[in-house]
Amino acid sequence: MKQKVIFGVDVGGTAIKFGIFDTEGTLHNDWELPTDRSDSGNHILEQIALSIESVIGKIGIAPSQIEGIGLGVPGPVLENGEVVEAANLGWRCRNVQQELEELSGLKVRAGNDANLAALGEVWAGGGKGCRNLVLLTLGTGVGGGIIQNGRLVFGNRGAGGEIGHMCVEPKETLACNCGNYGCLEQYASATGIVRLAKTCLFNADNFTAAKAGRAAESGKNANFTAKDVWDAVKAGDPAACQAAEIFGEKMGLAMANLAVTLNPEQFLLGGGMSKAGDILLKYIIKYYEKYAFSPCKQVDFGFATLGNQAGIYGAARLALGEEGEQA
Amino acid sequence: MKQKVIFGVDVGGTAIKFGIFDTEGTLHNDWELPTDRSDSGNHILEQIALSIESVIGKIGIAPSQIEGIGLGVPGPVLENGEVVEAANLGWRCRNVQQELEELSGLKVRAGNDANLAALGEVWAGGGKGCRNLVLLTLGTGVGGGIIQNGRLVFGNRGAGGEIGHMCVEPKETLACNCGNYGCLEQYASATGIVRLAKTCLFNADNFTAAKAGRAAESGKNANFTAKDVWDAVKAGDPAACQAAEIFGEKMGLAMANLAVTLNPEQFLLGGGMSKAGDILLKYIIKYYEKYAFSPCKQVDFGFATLGNQAGIYGAARLALGEEGEQA
């Protein structure tokens, strides 16, 4: 390797993912380590610095080739690299950017992992080349990341892009995990769509969960997954379709309100549930068209493509910095 | 004058406002011209170039002192200076930045007037020094501007910050001017609060519009203003207070959803209705606290201070550019 390289690191509660990228966004090597969470996560940054040092030696990368390290953290991060809190790691109020710079001797930039996924997708994924994008990650919860004019939106206290906690149903009586009522993630996460389907099943008594069959066999008490629900929607099951309408209405409303605020060029869907594919967009777009302010209707809808590597891509892109943004 | 200067220009349907600023955000001179809207607004840029040229000569400003011209336009503007549409002026799809640069021989940057007001307020007004701010302008309609990490949010087609058209009541049956239903501006504009008060009055039959008196005298058919409504709220009139609750709920919901997306440091209220003062915040904060995601609750609420000069301030600030942003 002779060209400039950037290290992208994504710290999770279980594993630390690493990648070596060139400045064009191509991943050349990647590896993982189990996260050492002992001692309030106090050894994690050492783990990272040592692993990178060892790989630099093994591959033979010259110091002059290295642009820096990007670091994704599962919690809010300020633009200066200070982690407000990362409960999964035991971190609280520490400037990981500064600490890792001291440990590694390299330039470091840090950001929130969900936000960085959006930056990764505009660098080398489903939003490649897009300068105004909103990523909605539909997993166990709903996360997100916002790119505005090529730059990541951090927010004042690192809580920008927490799209899952937009209130889309002020009259909801069931509480969200965050303590509020009517958050988007209560309807649009994998957990949310299963809950909706169960409610519709309970009301309709005709849910068949077509492809999976399990629900059909065991009736109302069935244990089914978000995939089962979307398979049932594809098969035309009325109760599942009713749940999909509620999903679509809440997503369409939230995305219309994001559009009138940020006027993005593209919305991307990511996370495990996005594998259901175009059927999600069918329900979302129906309601997006209803709620969106007319000048903001012209927008593309697509899917994230980097999967759980989006974090290391985005981390590397962040470390590449402004010069890269002009490229 | 020996220091660097910037011209801030705000083009309206009736008048063109001009200001000469130093790089610290102090306004040294200002003047106005009636807008020449003849010939689809084709002479407006000439008007501006000539007026600035004449003032440069009169005051004796050396070419080397001039940083450039900032231009506020009443319609969506792309980051490259292209006006998508400015119906009030007769403009459509023209790059005013480029055109005015050719006419004046000076560097020009253009933006939407409501957005630029936000930039003006963080430069020299109620949000001075703030790098993450949302301005909500409560006038005949509801407008807005978003500052993210010191930079103005334009959006992909110049429609960023159109906060008045966030949908806050999907079940509304009355249409907004934009054709949608349940837009924030239907509840939070001067027009909106008067409509709400009339509805509450009709339902309650006990509206007194205390201070203004007019409504009390003529009953349900009264012609009253937003100021009358807020005066009545201050005097404790039950129907007016009921309208204020609806105003507060819709504003609180919209601002909570902005907060979870952008995580601002400060919200500013501007526009004619903001003169009602702290009573607005009393109703807004009550509902903001209810709907906001916990990590985003830590935010300041304040008022815009530059009035209808915010546009020339923001235009000048835009022309000062990135170097200024680092200052």
XYZ file of C-alpha atoms in Angstrom:
654
model
C 0.000 0.000 0.000
C 1.353 3.379 -1.011
C -1.712 5.632 -1.072
C -3.175 7.584 1.863
C -5.160 5.459 4.301
C -7.732 6.111 7.014
C -8.743 3.829 9.871
C -12.464 3.496 10.591
C -13.345 2.096 14.037
C -16.838 1.303 15.337
C -17.024 0.529 19.061
C -19.986 -1.594 20.137
C -20.882 -3.163 23.467
C -19.775 -6.603 22.219
C -17.208 -6.009 19.474
C -14.928 -3.312 18.093
C -14.957 -3.265 14.276
C -11.942 -1.946 12.342
C -11.448 -1.069 8.686
C -8.628 0.381 6.568
C -9.876 2.648 3.793
C -8.343 4.634 0.987
C -9.439 8.224 0.409
C -11.909 7.116 -2.287
C -13.958 5.061 0.174
C -12.705 1.572 -0.693
C -12.329 -0.834 2.230
C -9.010 -2.700 1.980
C -8.877 -4.662 5.266
C -11.228 -5.243 8.152
C -11.131 -7.076 11.453
C -12.859 -7.286 14.834
C -11.950 -7.529 18.509
C -14.185 -8.374 21.478
C -14.809 -5.189 23.492
C -13.018 -5.107 26.836
C -15.687 -3.485 28.997
C -13.873 -4.084 32.293
C -13.035 -1.153 34.567
C -15.829 1.074 33.122
C -14.492 0.591 29.621
C -11.198 2.206 30.571
C -9.106 -0.144 28.397
C -11.071 0.199 25.158
C -9.057 3.083 23.719
C -5.796 1.245 24.533
C -7.189 -1.832 22.777
C -7.868 0.268 19.701
C -4.498 2.024 19.684
C -2.616 -1.265 20.137
C -4.583 -3.094 17.449
C -4.018 -0.299 14.928
C -0.333 -0.085 15.824
C 0.064 -3.807 15.316
C -1.717 -3.754 11.931
C 0.356 -0.776 10.760
C 3.483 -2.816 11.477
C 2.131 -6.011 9.926
C 0.926 -4.451 6.652
C 3.769 -1.969 6.463
C 2.034 1.383 6.369
C 4.312 4.431 6.540
C 3.320 7.142 9.069
C 3.118 9.679 6.209
C 0.402 7.575 4.532
C -1.982 7.767 7.495
C -4.708 10.446 7.405
C -6.083 9.515 10.810
C -8.576 7.445 12.798
C -12.348 7.854 12.809
C -14.180 6.536 15.844
C -17.865 5.588 16.111
C -19.356 5.540 19.623
C -22.748 4.146 20.748
C -23.979 7.354 22.402
C -24.091 11.128 21.908
C -20.747 12.702 20.923
C -20.025 16.417 20.686
C -18.300 17.877 17.637
C -15.106 18.336 19.712
C -14.957 14.584 20.399
C -16.427 14.562 23.891
C -18.650 11.564 24.638
C -21.630 12.711 26.705
C -22.551 9.154 27.638
C -22.126 5.641 26.227
C -23.915 3.460 28.746
C -23.051 0.209 26.896
C -19.352 0.888 27.335
C -19.438 2.524 30.756
C -18.196 5.834 29.288
C -19.333 9.217 30.536
C -18.077 12.759 29.864
C -14.694 11.960 28.362
C -12.982 13.351 25.294
C -12.189 10.126 23.443
C -10.843 12.046 20.469
C -8.141 13.677 22.548
C -7.408 10.497 24.528
C -7.022 8.315 21.432
C -4.853 10.967 19.774
C -2.501 10.807 22.735
C -2.462 7.001 22.746
C -2.005 6.567 18.991
C -0.104 9.668 17.941
C -2.597 9.982 15.063
C -5.305 12.530 14.250
C -8.678 11.301 15.565
C -12.292 12.376 14.915
C -15.210 10.824 16.827
C -18.968 10.723 16.261
C -22.134 8.854 17.162
C -22.331 5.446 15.453
C -25.863 5.862 14.019
C -24.980 9.302 12.655
C -21.738 7.985 11.175
C -23.686 5.270 9.346
C -25.367 8.073 7.369
C -21.967 9.571 6.537
C -20.736 6.138 5.419
C -23.737 5.680 3.128
C -23.169 9.037 1.354
C -19.478 8.222 0.971
C -19.690 4.712 -0.421
C -23.185 3.274 0.021
C -26.810 3.754 -0.986
C -26.567 7.548 -0.860
C -23.230 7.849 -2.655
C -22.527 11.424 -3.720
C -25.654 12.822 -2.064
C -25.051 16.024 -0.059
C -28.440 16.275 1.700
C -29.664 12.993 3.100
C -31.606 11.530 6.013
C -30.971 7.909 7.045
C -33.652 6.121 9.072
C -32.417 2.916 10.691
C -35.278 0.519 11.379
C -34.026 -2.068 13.870
C -34.996 -2.995 17.415
C -35.431 0.755 17.779
C -35.396 3.534 15.192
C -32.203 5.558 14.789
C -31.007 8.005 12.227
C -28.406 10.308 10.828
C -28.636 13.583 8.958
C -26.244 14.876 6.303
C -26.643 18.559 5.460
C -24.543 19.970 2.626
C -22.134 17.033 2.917
C -21.656 17.448 6.654
C -22.914 15.401 9.561
C -25.446 17.089 11.865
C -24.151 16.611 15.434
C -26.439 19.008 17.288
C -25.499 21.012 20.335
C -25.212 18.081 22.764
C -24.617 15.304 20.238
C -28.298 14.317 20.132
C -28.951 15.338 16.496
C -30.682 12.768 14.302
C -32.538 10.966 17.131
C -35.391 10.513 14.686
C -36.909 7.521 16.506
C -38.083 9.837 19.246
C -40.011 12.298 17.119
C -43.546 12.412 18.515
C -45.936 11.259 15.794
C -48.949 10.414 17.971
C -49.511 12.853 20.849
C -52.570 10.868 22.001
C -50.711 7.527 22.403
C -51.366 5.940 25.816
C -48.559 3.356 25.703
C -45.148 4.644 26.847
C -41.986 4.433 24.716
C -38.751 3.125 26.310
C -37.668 6.763 26.595
C -40.660 7.554 28.828
C -42.516 9.699 26.277
C -45.691 8.753 24.401
C -46.152 8.345 20.654
C -42.495 8.169 19.514
C -41.907 7.071 15.911
C -40.042 3.990 17.114
C -43.222 2.706 18.808
C -44.673 2.161 15.302
C -41.721 1.883 12.942
C -39.186 -0.375 14.684
C -39.170 -4.172 14.340
C -40.603 -4.313 17.861
C -43.178 -1.699 16.922
C -44.528 -3.425 13.824
C -44.895 -6.707 15.743
C -46.842 -4.888 18.455
C -49.047 -3.208 15.846
C -49.672 -6.530 14.099
C -50.604 -8.187 17.389
C -53.065 -5.407 18.127
C -54.581 -5.669 14.647
C -54.674 -9.455 14.954
C -56.413 -9.183 18.275
C -58.958 -6.838 16.740
C -59.411 -8.698 13.465
C -58.910 -12.329 14.467
C -57.826 -13.224 10.933
C -54.054 -12.840 10.863
C -52.396 -15.596 8.866
C -48.704 -14.593 8.844
C -48.766 -16.329 5.505
C -45.197 -17.316 4.814
C -44.034 -18.078 8.321
C -47.178 -19.945 9.220
C -46.348 -19.901 12.888
C -48.816 -17.201 13.734
C -51.568 -18.943 11.789
C -50.971 -22.160 13.672
C -50.922 -20.810 17.165
C -53.322 -17.912 16.709
C -53.317 -14.824 18.857
C -50.572 -15.941 21.193
C -48.185 -16.539 18.348
C -44.625 -15.388 18.645
C -43.773 -13.783 15.347
C -41.144 -11.439 14.022
C -41.147 -8.271 11.949
C -40.164 -10.414 8.949
C -43.273 -12.574 9.494
C -45.428 -9.450 9.530
C -43.995 -8.088 6.261
C -44.264 -11.532 4.635
C -47.916 -11.552 5.664
C -48.357 -8.032 4.234
C -46.881 -9.221 0.925
C -49.357 -12.119 0.973
C -52.221 -9.675 1.487
C -53.157 -10.634 5.042
C -55.735 -8.010 6.158
C -54.552 -7.598 9.764
C -50.909 -7.365 8.726
C -51.840 -4.819 6.035
C -53.679 -2.796 8.655
C -50.505 -2.722 10.781
C -48.539 -1.691 7.671
C -50.925 1.235 7.120
C -50.245 2.527 10.637
C -46.486 2.045 10.075
C -46.743 3.943 6.776
C -48.763 6.768 8.230
C -46.354 7.401 11.117
C -43.257 7.087 8.913
C -44.804 9.293 6.212
C -45.699 11.970 8.764
C -42.251 11.936 10.397
C -40.468 12.032 7.031
C -42.707 14.861 5.757
C -41.792 16.872 8.852
C -38.100 16.101 8.338
C -38.417 17.142 4.691
C -39.955 20.545 5.434
C -37.185 21.195 7.954
C -34.137 19.833 6.112
C -35.333 19.557 2.492
C -33.175 16.472 1.785
C -32.410 15.111 -1.661
C -32.747 11.524 -0.476
C -34.206 9.397 2.310
C -32.466 6.085 2.984
C -33.902 3.190 4.965
C -31.446 0.980 6.823
C -31.436 -1.490 9.718
C -32.632 -5.093 9.858
C -36.239 -4.358 8.953
C -35.253 -2.521 5.755
C -34.613 -5.982 4.259
C -38.395 -6.195 3.732
C -37.652 -3.895 0.773
C -40.009 -1.997 -1.507
C -43.146 -3.003 0.392
C -42.048 -0.544 3.129
C -41.837 2.295 0.602
C -45.282 1.485 -0.783
C -46.838 2.278 2.598
C -44.489 5.157 3.462
C -44.828 7.061 0.183
C -48.641 6.894 0.267
C -48.617 8.966 3.473
C -45.515 11.019 2.671
C -47.358 12.361 -0.378
C -50.293 13.255 1.847
C -48.324 15.119 4.513
C -45.324 16.624 2.683
C -45.142 20.354 1.882
C -45.381 20.598 -1.890
C -41.889 22.110 -2.604
C -40.329 19.231 -0.612
C -42.095 16.365 -2.373
C -39.324 15.979 -4.937
C -37.163 13.496 -3.023
C -35.599 10.086 -3.664
C -36.256 7.058 -1.484
C -33.658 4.324 -1.286
C -32.020 1.702 0.898
C -28.767 1.656 2.829
C -26.299 -0.825 1.329
C -23.370 -1.014 3.765
C -25.176 -3.028 6.460
C -23.345 -3.178 9.766
C -20.139 -1.921 8.132
C -21.711 1.523 7.613
C -20.222 2.618 10.956
C -16.586 1.987 10.003
C -17.122 3.645 6.601
C -18.625 6.726 8.243
C -15.948 6.886 10.921
C -13.225 6.827 8.256
C -15.074 9.489 6.234
C -15.303 11.725 9.299
C -11.555 11.418 9.870
C -10.886 12.297 6.232
C -12.326 15.719 7.079
C -13.290 18.814 5.152
C -10.707 18.443 2.382
C -12.350 15.158 1.511
C -15.748 16.814 1.561
C -14.729 19.105 -1.257
C -13.512 16.180 -3.373
C -13.999 54.095 6.929
C -10.839 52.044 6.688
C -11.888 48.584 7.860
C -13.359 45.789 5.739
C -17.020 46.257 4.879
C -19.856 44.019 3.675
C -23.108 45.049 2.021
C -26.287 43.346 3.230
C -29.275 43.603 0.869
C -32.805 42.335 1.537
C -35.126 42.370 -1.483
C -38.832 42.542 -0.679
C -41.882 42.947 -2.904
C -42.217 46.621 -1.858
C -38.762 47.797 -0.807
C -35.097 46.857 -1.095
C -33.253 47.329 2.208
C -29.499 48.001 2.251
C -26.940 48.005 5.046
C -23.170 48.500 5.317
C -21.581 46.324 7.997
C -18.126 45.821 9.396
C -16.835 42.274 9.908
C -17.868 42.351 13.592
C -21.558 42.728 12.727
C -21.999 46.447 13.385
C -24.350 48.279 11.019
C -22.794 51.593 9.917
C -25.253 52.872 7.295
C -28.626 51.763 6.015
C -31.087 52.922 3.370
C -34.042 51.734 1.298
C -35.300 51.902 -2.298
C -38.750 51.084 -3.659
C -38.556 47.756 -5.550
C -38.843 48.119 -9.323
C -40.971 45.097 -10.130
C -41.568 46.065 -13.775
C -40.570 43.673 -16.563
C -40.752 40.550 -14.311
C -38.350 42.128 -11.837
C -35.627 42.299 -14.473
C -34.286 45.656 -13.256
C -33.961 44.829 -9.566
C -30.360 43.607 -9.705
C -29.348 46.697 -11.709
C -31.058 48.856 -9.069
C -28.999 47.146 -6.385
C -25.680 47.380 -8.248
C -26.213 51.067 -9.061
C -27.261 51.986 -5.542
C -24.233 50.256 -4.013
C -21.893 51.810 -6.589
C -23.259 55.255 -5.809
C -22.888 54.785 -2.039
C -19.328 53.464 -2.432
C -18.470 56.681 -4.268
C -20.302 58.922 -1.827
C -18.801 57.441 1.368
C -15.400 56.809 -0.180
C -14.915 53.076 0.260
C -11.826 51.609 -1.427
C -12.390 48.451 -3.527
C -9.884 46.585 -1.330
C -12.077 47.230 1.724
C -15.131 45.440 0.270
C -15.691 41.799 1.272
C -18.785 41.431 -0.898
C -22.560 41.652 -1.096
C -25.074 39.395 0.628
C -28.521 39.163 -0.930
C -31.770 38.067 0.753
C -34.544 36.851 -1.569
C -38.230 36.166 -0.704
C -38.284 32.582 -1.995
C -36.217 29.379 -2.067
C -32.551 29.869 -3.043
C -30.036 27.104 -3.711
C -26.601 27.148 -2.114
C -25.090 28.112 -5.503
C -27.198 31.288 -5.638
C -29.948 30.067 -7.959
C -33.402 31.393 -7.103
C -35.956 28.615 -7.616
C -38.855 31.045 -7.478
C -39.638 34.441 -5.955
C -43.256 35.037 -6.972
C -43.389 38.510 -5.319
C -40.593 39.745 -7.566
C -41.475 37.833 -10.731
C -38.200 35.841 -10.519
C -37.924 32.211 -11.519
C -34.895 29.931 -12.068
C -32.165 32.538 -12.280
C -28.763 32.646 -10.648
C -28.924 36.054 -8.961
C -25.563 35.527 -7.298
C -23.801 35.206 -10.637
C -25.839 38.007 -12.248
C -25.170 40.494 -9.447
C -21.477 39.566 -9.418
C -21.298 40.483 -13.100
C -23.202 43.735 -12.581
C -21.283 44.859 -9.494
C -17.853 43.306 -9.937
C -18.087 42.194 -6.303
C -18.357 38.770 -4.657
C -22.022 37.926 -3.996
C -23.760 35.270 -1.857
C -27.547 34.844 -1.897
C -30.031 33.120 0.413
C -33.666 32.981 1.430
C -34.708 36.017 3.478
C -36.332 34.075 6.359
C -33.313 31.788 6.624
C -30.936 34.756 6.538
C -32.828 36.340 9.440
C -31.660 33.384 11.558
C -28.071 33.949 10.434
C -28.395 37.650 11.294
C -29.667 36.833 14.780
C -26.710 34.524 15.562
C -24.283 37.144 14.245
C -25.549 40.209 16.046
C -29.002 39.604 17.546
C -30.863 37.497 20.105
C -28.824 34.389 19.323
C -25.410 36.090 19.240
C -22.602 33.542 19.319
C -24.925 30.532 19.176
C -23.828 27.843 16.683
C -26.976 25.659 16.770
C -30.185 27.639 16.622
C -33.722 27.485 15.243
C -35.595 30.739 14.564
C -39.387 30.618 14.353
C -40.913 33.735 12.819
C -44.510 34.221 13.950
C -46.123 36.701 11.558
C -48.995 36.488 9.087
C -47.586 33.025 8.447
C -44.904 31.055 10.276
C -41.405 30.998 8.790
C -38.079 29.889 10.070
C -34.370 29.458 9.694
C -31.971 26.827 10.977
C -28.334 27.309 11.939
C -26.352 24.093 12.328
C -22.774 24.358 13.575
C -22.682 28.034 12.576
C -23.924 27.395 9.049
C -27.267 28.084 7.435
C -29.328 25.038 6.430
C -30.360 25.602 2.784
C -31.672 22.121 1.937
C -31.455 20.488 -1.439
C -33.919 22.785 -3.259
C -33.665 25.800 -0.960
C -36.743 24.782 1.037
C -34.952 24.088 4.345
C -36.443 25.710 7.457
C -40.028 25.906 6.164
C -41.132 25.192 9.716
C -44.594 26.712 9.303
C -45.585 23.753 7.158
C -44.691 20.986 9.594
C -47.827 18.896 10.064
C -48.813 19.056 13.741
C -52.451 17.927 13.419
C -52.996 15.175 10.856
C -56.732 15.158 11.627
C -57.313 18.876 10.854
C -60.220 19.411 8.436
C -59.469 23.042 7.552
C -56.929 23.510 4.740
C -53.757 25.599 5.088
C -52.878 28.120 2.342
C -50.409 25.531 1.051
C -53.216 23.028 0.445
C -52.220 20.623 3.243
C -54.059 20.092 6.524
C -52.783 20.733 10.044
C -49.712 22.898 9.298
C -48.115 24.646 12.293
C -48.925 28.039 10.789
C -52.655 27.275 11.040
C -52.271 27.496 14.845
C -49.166 29.562 15.502
C -49.348 32.521 13.099
C -51.090 35.798 13.926
C -53.891 34.691 11.598
C -53.953 31.298 13.279
C -54.301 32.529 16.860
C -57.141 34.851 15.840
C -58.932 31.930 14.176
C -58.379 29.749 17.264
C -59.673 32.503 19.541
C -62.769 32.959 17.397
C -63.463 29.240 17.543
C -62.992 29.185 21.319
C -65.150 32.294 21.630
C -67.866 30.687 19.551
C -67.722 27.606 21.750
C -67.437 29.398 25.067
C -69.381 32.587 24.478
C -67.392 34.374 27.142
C -64.480 36.006 25.345
C -63.786 39.446 26.702
C -60.620 40.502 24.838
C -59.931 42.367 28.024
C -57.534 45.121 27.109
C -58.736 45.872 23.613
C -62.365 45.715 24.530
C -63.507 45.614 20.940
C -64.292 41.924 20.932
C -66.199 42.184 24.184
C -68.335 44.970 22.801
C -69.283 43.418 19.529
C -69.310 39.782 20.608
C -68.763 36.868 18.299
C -68.490 38.948 15.146
C -65.734 41.078 16.558
C -62.752 41.917 14.448
C -59.753 41.470 16.651
C -56.031 41.015 16.199
C -53.431 38.621 17.543
C -52.378 41.372 19.961
C -55.949 41.545 21.307
C -55.915 37.782 21.866
C -52.622 37.825 23.798
C -53.775 40.844 25.822
C -56.884 38.851 26.711
C -54.722 35.858 27.665
C -52.686 38.096 29.976
C -55.940 39.299 31.541
C -56.987 35.689 32.117
C -59.870 35.522 29.659
C -60.911 31.826 29.558
C -61.601 31.548 25.815
C -58.369 33.357 24.909
C -56.459 31.106 27.311
C -58.023 28.082 25.647
C -56.717 29.329 22.276
C -53.305 29.889 23.859
C -53.276 26.269 25.076
C -53.823 25.020 21.517
C -51.107 27.428 20.264
C -48.739 26.149 22.971
C -49.459 22.517 22.272
C -48.805 22.789 18.536
C -45.689 24.943 18.988
C -44.391 22.663 21.758
C -44.895 19.570 19.597
C -43.233 21.114 16.521
C -40.294 22.413 18.565
C -39.842 19.060 20.342
C -39.665 17.368 16.937
C -37.175 19.969 15.712
C -35.116 19.440 18.867
C -34.852 15.665 18.483
C -33.748 16.154 14.876
C -31.372 19.126 15.201
C -30.624 19.272 18.935
C -30.309 23.084 18.953
C -28.779 25.117 21.757
C -31.411 27.823 21.409
C -34.875 28.500 20.007
C -35.629 32.111 19.050
C -39.081 33.552 18.439
C -39.337 36.415 15.951
C -41.977 38.107 13.806
C -44.726 40.538 14.781
C -46.497 38.213 17.200
C -43.330 37.602 19.222
C -43.899 41.084 20.705
C -46.451 39.436 23.016
C -43.326 38.276 24.877
C -42.949 35.792 27.714
C -46.607 34.787 27.730
C -45.904 32.868 24.488
C -43.104 30.922 26.163
C -45.299 30.068 29.135
C -47.633 28.104 26.861
C -44.910 26.730 24.562
C -42.611 25.407 27.299
C -45.454 23.610 29.078
C -45.943 21.404 26.004
C -42.302 21.347 24.915
C -41.478 19.710 28.246
C -44.194 17.136 27.603
C -43.128 16.161 24.090
C -39.334 16.667 24.012
C -36.930 13.711 24.089
C -35.159 13.911 27.430
C -31.559 14.505 26.146
C -32.858 17.464 24.077
C -34.725 19.245 26.866
C -31.712 21.344 27.806
C -32.349 24.272 25.452
C -32.644 28.062 25.738
C -35.698 29.997 24.607
C -35.335 33.616 23.565
C -36.529 36.352 21.269
C -35.160 37.775 18.034
C -33.932 41.334 18.499
C -33.095 42.637 15.016
C -36.699 43.047 13.845
C -37.051 43.650 10.123
C -33.345 44.427 9.821
C -32.482 40.770 10.522
C -32.456 40.119 6.760
C -29.711 42.637 5.938
C -27.641 41.428 8.894
C -27.947 37.812 7.756
C -27.224 38.658 4.132
C -24.016 40.448 5.137
C -23.046 37.544 7.397
C -23.539 35.080 4.543
C -21.278 37.159 2.273
C -18.609 37.259 4.980
C -18.322 33.498 4.454
C -16.538 30.642 6.162
C -13.524 32.640 7.350
C -15.930 34.733 9.365
C -17.560 31.593 10.730
C -14.314 30.550 12.341
C -13.912 33.949 13.991
